[in-house]
PDB file of C-alpha atoms in Angstrom:
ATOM      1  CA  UNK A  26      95.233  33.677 112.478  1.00 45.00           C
ATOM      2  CA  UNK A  27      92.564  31.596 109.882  1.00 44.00           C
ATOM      3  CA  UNK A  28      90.238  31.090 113.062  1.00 44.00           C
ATOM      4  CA  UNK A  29      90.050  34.870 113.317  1.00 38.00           C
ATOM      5  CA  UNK A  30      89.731  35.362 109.585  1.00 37.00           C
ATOM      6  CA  UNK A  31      86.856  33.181 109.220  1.00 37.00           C
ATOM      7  CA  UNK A  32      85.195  34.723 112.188  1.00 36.00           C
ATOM      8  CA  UNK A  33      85.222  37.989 110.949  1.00 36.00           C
ATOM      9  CA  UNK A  34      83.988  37.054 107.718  1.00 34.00           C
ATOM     10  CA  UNK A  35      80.618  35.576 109.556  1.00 34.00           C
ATOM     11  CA  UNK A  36      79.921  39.189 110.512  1.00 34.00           C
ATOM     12  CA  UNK A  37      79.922  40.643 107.599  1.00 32.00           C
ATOM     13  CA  UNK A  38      78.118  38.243 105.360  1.00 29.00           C
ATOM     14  CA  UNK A  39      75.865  38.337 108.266  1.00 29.00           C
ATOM     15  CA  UNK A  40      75.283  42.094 108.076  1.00 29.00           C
ATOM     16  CA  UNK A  41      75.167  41.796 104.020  1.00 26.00           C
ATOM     17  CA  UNK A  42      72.200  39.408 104.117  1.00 27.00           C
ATOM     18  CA  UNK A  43      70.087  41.083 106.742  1.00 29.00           C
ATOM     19  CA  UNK A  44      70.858  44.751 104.269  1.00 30.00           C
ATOM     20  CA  UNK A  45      69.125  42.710 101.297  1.00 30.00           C
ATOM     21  CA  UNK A  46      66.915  41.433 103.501  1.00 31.00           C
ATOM     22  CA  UNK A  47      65.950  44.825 104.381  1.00 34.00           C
ATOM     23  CA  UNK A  48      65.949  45.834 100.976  1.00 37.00           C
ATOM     24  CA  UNK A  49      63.502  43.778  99.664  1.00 37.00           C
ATOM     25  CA  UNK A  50      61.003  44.135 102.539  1.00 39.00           C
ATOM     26  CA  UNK A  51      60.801  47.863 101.917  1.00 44.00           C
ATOM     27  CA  UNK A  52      59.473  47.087  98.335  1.00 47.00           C
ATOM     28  CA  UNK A  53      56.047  46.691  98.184  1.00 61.00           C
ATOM     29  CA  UNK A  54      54.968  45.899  94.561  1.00 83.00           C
ATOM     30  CA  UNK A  55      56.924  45.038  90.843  1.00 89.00           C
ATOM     31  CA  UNK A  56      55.767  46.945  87.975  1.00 92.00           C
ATOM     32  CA  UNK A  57      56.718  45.612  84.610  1.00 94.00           C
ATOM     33  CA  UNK A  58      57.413  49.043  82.307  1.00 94.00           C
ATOM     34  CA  UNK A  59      54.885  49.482  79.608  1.00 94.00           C
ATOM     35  CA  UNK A  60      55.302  51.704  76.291  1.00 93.00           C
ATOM     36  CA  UNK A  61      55.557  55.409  76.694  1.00 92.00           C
ATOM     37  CA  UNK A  62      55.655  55.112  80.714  1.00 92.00           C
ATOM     38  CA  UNK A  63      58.435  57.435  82.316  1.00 92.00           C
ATOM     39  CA  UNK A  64      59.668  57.299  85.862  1.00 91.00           C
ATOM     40  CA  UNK A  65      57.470  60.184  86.346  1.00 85.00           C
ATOM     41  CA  UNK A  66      54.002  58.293  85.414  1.00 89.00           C
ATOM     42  CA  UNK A  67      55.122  55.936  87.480  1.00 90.00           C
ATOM     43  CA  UNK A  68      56.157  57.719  90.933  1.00 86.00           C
ATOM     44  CA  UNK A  69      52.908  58.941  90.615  1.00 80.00           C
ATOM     45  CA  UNK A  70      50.726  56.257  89.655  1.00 81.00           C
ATOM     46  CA  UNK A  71      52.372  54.412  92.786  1.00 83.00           C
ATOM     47  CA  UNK A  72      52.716  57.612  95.038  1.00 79.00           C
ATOM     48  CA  UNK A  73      56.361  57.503  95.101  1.00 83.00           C
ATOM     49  CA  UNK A  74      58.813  60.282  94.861  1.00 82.00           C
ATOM     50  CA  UNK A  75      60.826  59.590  91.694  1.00 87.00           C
ATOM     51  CA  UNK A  76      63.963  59.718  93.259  1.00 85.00           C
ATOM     52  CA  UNK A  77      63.113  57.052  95.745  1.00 85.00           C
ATOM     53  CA  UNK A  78      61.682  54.791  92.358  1.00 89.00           C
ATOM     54  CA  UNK A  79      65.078  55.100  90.960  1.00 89.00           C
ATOM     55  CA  UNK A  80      67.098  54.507  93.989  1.00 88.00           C
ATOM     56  CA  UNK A  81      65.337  51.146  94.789  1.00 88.00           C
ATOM     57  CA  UNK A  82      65.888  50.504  91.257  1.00 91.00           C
ATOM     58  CA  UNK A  83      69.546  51.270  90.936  1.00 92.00           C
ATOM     59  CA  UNK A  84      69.493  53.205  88.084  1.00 92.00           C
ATOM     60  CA  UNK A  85      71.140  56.585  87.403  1.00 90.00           C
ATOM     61  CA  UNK A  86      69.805  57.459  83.847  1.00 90.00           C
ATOM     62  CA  UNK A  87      65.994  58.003  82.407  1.00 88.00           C
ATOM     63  CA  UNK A  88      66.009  55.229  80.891  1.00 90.00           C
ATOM     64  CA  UNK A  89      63.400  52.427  80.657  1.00 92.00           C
ATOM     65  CA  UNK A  90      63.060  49.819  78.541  1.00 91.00           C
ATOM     66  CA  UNK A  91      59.285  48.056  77.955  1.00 92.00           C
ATOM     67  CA  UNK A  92      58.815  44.802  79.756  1.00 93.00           C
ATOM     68  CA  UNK A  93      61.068  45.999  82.611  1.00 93.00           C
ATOM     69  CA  UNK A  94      60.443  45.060  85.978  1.00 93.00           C
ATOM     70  CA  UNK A  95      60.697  47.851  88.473  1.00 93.00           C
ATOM     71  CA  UNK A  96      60.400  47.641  92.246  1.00 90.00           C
ATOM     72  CA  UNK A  97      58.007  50.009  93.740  1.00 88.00           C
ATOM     73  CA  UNK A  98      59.226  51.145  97.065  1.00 85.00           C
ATOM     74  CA  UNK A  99      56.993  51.380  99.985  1.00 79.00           C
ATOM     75  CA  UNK A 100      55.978  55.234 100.586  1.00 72.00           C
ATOM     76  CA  UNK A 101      56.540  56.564 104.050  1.00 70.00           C
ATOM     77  CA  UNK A 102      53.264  58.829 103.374  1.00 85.00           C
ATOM     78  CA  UNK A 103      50.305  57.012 104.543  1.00 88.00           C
ATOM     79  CA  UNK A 104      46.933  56.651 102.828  1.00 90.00           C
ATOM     80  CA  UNK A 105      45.670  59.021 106.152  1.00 94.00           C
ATOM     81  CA  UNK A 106      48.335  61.437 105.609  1.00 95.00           C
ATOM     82  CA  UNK A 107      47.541  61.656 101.776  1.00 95.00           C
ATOM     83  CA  UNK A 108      43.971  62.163 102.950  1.00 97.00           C
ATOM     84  CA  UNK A 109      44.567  64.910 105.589  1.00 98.00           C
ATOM     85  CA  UNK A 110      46.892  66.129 103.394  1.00 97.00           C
ATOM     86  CA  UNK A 111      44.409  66.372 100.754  1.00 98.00           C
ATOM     87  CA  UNK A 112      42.031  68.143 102.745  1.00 98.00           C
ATOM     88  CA  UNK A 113      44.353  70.758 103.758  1.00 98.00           C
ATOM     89  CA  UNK A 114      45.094  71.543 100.434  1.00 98.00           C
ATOM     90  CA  UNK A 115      41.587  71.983  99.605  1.00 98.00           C
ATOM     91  CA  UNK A 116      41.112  74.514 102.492  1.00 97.00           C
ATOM     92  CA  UNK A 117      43.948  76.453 101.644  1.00 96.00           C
ATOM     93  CA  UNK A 118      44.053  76.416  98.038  1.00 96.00           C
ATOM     94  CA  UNK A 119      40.545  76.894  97.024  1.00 94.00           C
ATOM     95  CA  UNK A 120      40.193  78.614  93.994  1.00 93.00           C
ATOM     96  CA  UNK A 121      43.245  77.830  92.738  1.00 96.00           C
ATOM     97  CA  UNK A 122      45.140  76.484  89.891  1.00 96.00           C
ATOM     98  CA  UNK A 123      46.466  73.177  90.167  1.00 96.00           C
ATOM     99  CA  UNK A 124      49.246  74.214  89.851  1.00 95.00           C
ATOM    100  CA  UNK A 125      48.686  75.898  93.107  1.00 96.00           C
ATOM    101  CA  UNK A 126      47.606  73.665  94.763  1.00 97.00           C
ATOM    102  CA  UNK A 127      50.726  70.784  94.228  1.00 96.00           C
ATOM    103  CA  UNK A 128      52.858  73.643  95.445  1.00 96.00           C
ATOM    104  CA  UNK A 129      51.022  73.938  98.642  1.00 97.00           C
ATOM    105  CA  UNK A 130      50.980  69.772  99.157  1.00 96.00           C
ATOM    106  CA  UNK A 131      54.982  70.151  98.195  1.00 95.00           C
ATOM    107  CA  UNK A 132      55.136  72.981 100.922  1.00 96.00           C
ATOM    108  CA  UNK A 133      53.763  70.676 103.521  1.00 96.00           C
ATOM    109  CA  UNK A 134      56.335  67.601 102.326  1.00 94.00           C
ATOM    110  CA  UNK A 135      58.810  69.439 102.562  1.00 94.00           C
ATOM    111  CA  UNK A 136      58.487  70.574 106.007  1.00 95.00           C
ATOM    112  CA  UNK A 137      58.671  67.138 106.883  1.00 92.00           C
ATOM    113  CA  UNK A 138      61.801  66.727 105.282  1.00 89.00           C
ATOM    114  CA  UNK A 139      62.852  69.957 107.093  1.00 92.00           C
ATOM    115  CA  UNK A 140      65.433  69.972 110.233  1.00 92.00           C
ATOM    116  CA  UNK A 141      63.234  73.495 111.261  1.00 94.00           C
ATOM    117  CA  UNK A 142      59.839  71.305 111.568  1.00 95.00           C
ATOM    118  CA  UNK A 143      58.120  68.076 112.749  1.00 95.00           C
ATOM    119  CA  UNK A 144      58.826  64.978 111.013  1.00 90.00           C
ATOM    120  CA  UNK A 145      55.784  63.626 110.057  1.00 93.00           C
ATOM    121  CA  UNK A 146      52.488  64.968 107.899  1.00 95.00           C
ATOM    122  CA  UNK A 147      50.291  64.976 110.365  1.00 96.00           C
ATOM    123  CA  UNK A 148      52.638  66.460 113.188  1.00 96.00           C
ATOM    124  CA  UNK A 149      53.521  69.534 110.610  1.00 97.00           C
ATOM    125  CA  UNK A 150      49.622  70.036 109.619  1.00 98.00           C
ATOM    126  CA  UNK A 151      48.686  70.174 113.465  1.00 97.00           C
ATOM    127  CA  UNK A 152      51.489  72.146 114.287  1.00 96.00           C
ATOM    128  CA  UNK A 153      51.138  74.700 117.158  1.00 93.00           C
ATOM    129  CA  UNK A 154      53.764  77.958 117.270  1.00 88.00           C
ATOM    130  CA  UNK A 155      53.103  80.645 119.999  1.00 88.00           C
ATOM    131  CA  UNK A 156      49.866  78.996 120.938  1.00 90.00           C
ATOM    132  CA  UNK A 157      48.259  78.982 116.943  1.00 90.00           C
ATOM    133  CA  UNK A 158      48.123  76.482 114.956  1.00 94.00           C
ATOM    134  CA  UNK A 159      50.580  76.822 111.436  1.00 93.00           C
ATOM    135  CA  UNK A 160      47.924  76.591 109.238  1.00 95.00           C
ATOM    136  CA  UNK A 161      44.119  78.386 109.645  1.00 93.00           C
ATOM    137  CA  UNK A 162      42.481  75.797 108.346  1.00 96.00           C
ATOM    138  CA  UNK A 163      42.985  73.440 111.404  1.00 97.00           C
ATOM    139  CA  UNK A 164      42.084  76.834 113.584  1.00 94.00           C
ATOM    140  CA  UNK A 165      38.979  77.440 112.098  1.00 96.00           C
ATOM    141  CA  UNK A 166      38.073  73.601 111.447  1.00 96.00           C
ATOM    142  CA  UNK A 167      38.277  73.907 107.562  1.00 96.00           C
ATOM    143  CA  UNK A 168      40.670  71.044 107.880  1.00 97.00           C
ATOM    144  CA  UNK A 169      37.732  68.712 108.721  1.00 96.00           C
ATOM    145  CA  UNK A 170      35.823  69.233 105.123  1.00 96.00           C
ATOM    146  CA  UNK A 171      35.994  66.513 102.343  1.00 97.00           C
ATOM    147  CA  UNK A 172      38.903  66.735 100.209  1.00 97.00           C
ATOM    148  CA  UNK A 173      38.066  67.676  96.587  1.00 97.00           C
ATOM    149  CA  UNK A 174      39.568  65.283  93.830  1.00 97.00           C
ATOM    150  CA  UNK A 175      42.177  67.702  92.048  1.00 97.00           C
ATOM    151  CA  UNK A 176      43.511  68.160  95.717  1.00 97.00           C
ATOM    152  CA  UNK A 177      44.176  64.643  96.075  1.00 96.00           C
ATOM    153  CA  UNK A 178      45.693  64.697  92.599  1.00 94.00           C
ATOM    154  CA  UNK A 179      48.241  67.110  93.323  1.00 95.00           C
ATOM    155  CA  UNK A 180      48.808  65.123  96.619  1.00 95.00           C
ATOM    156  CA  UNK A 181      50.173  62.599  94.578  1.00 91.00           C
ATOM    157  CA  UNK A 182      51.769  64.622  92.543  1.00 91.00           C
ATOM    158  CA  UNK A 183      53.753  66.614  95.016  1.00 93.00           C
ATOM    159  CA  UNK A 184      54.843  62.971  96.535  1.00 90.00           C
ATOM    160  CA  UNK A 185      56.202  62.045  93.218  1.00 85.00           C
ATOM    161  CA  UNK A 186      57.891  65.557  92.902  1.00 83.00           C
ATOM    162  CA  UNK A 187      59.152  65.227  96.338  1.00 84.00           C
ATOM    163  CA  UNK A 188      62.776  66.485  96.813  1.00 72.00           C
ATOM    164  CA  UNK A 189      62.769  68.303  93.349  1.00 72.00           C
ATOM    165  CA  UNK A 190      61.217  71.321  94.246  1.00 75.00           C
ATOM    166  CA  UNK A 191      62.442  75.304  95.168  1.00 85.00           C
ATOM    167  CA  UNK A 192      62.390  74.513  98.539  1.00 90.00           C
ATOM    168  CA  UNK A 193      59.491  76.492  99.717  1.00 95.00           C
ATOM    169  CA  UNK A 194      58.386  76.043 103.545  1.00 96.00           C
ATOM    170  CA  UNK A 195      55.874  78.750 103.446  1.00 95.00           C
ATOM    171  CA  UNK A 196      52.903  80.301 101.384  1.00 95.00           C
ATOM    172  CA  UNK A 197      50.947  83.641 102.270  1.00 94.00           C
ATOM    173  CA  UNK A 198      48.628  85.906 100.142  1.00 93.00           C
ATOM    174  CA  UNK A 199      50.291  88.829  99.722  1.00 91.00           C
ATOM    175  CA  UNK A 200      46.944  91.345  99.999  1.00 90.00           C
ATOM    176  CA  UNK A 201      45.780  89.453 103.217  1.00 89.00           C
ATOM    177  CA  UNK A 202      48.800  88.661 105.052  1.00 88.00           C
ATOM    178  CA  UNK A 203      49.803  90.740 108.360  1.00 84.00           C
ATOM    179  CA  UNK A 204      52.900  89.101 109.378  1.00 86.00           C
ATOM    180  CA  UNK A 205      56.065  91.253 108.472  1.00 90.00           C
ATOM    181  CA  UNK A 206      58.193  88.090 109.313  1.00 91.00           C
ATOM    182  CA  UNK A 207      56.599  86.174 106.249  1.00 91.00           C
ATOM    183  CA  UNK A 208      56.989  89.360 104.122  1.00 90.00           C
ATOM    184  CA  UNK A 209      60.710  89.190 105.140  1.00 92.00           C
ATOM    185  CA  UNK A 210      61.203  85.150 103.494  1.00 93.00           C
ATOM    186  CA  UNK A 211      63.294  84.711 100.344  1.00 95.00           C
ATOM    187  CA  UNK A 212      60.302  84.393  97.853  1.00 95.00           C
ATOM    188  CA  UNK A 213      60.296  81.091  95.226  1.00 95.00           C
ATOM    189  CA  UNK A 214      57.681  80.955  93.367  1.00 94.00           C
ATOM    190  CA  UNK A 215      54.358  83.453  93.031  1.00 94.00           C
ATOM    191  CA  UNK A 216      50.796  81.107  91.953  1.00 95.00           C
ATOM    192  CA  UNK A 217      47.712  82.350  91.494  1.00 94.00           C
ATOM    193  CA  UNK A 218      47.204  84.330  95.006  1.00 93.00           C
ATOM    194  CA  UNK A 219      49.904  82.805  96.643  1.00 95.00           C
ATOM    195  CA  UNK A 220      53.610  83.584  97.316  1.00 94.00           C
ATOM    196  CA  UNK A 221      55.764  80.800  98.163  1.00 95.00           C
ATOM    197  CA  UNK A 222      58.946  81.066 100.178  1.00 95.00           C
ATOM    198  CA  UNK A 223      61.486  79.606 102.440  1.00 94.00           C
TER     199      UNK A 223
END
């Protein structure tokens, strides 16, 4: 009965090690907290979701103490995706607030993070339903112009945001929009000239 004691214990301290193991490859950098920072500044300094900062950080609370070390975990958002991301938000948010234009960045995230859509940013920005592409930009090439830098702003901030959000899979403008199936989504949010829903 000890022979089979001690060879189930093998197991699991071999399944323990290769977790941390695990654990410690997905972080990426240490930041040591300075004054005034909050996980916020942070997540989006690194392009992090918050969430994720505090999970690979074990901590439950807000609070940070100055000369802290964090670890930064890696971001499955790409610097391409950030970029194509980027330029998709300038295409469809032009001439909007900023606030505007996070919420369309959020929209696309959380599609990803949605059961009812691809799983990755670029697969949900090139996505095809009934033969047309989800978003007009990629249909009428807009997606191929140079991001502007308050889209790639709210890129990041939308990342660090991620998870925290309303919820909202889709945007439309209201006075443009054709589709009585849009018209028929429970609305979240209203920016600028766009309605946001899921």
């Amino acid at each position: 009965m000890n022979k089979f004691k001690k060879l189930m214990i093998v197991p699991v301290l071999a399944v323990s090690l290769f977790g941390f193991s695990s654990q410690s490859d997905a972080a990426t950098n240490i930041h040591q907290v300075h004054k005034g920072e909050t996980y916020w500044t942070i997540a989006k300094n690194y392009g992090v979701p918050v969430a994720s900062l505090m999970k690979a950080n074990n901590k439950s609370s807000d609070l940070l103490v100055s000369g802290e070390k964090l670890i930064i975990p890696n971001t499955a958002i790409s610097k391409a995706d950030k970029e194509l991301m980027a330029r998709l938000v300038t295409a469809e948010a032009k001439g909007e607030s900023y606030a505007g234009k996070v919420a369309v960045a959020t929209v696309i995230l959380n599609r990803v993070d949605s059961s009812l859509f691809p799983n990755t940013v670029k697969e949900v920005i090139y996505q095809k339903v009934s033969g047309h592409y989800a978003f007009t930009p990629v249909q009428n090439g807009e997606i191929n112009r140079q991001a502007d830098a308050a889209s790639r702003k709210a890129v990041e901030e939308a990342i660090a945001f991620r998870g925290q959000g309303r919820g909202s899979l889709y945007f439309y403008n209201p006075k443009t929009s054709t589709s009585k199936w849009i018209l028929s989504r429970q609305v979240t949010i209203t920016i600028g000239n766009h309605r946001f829903a899921r």
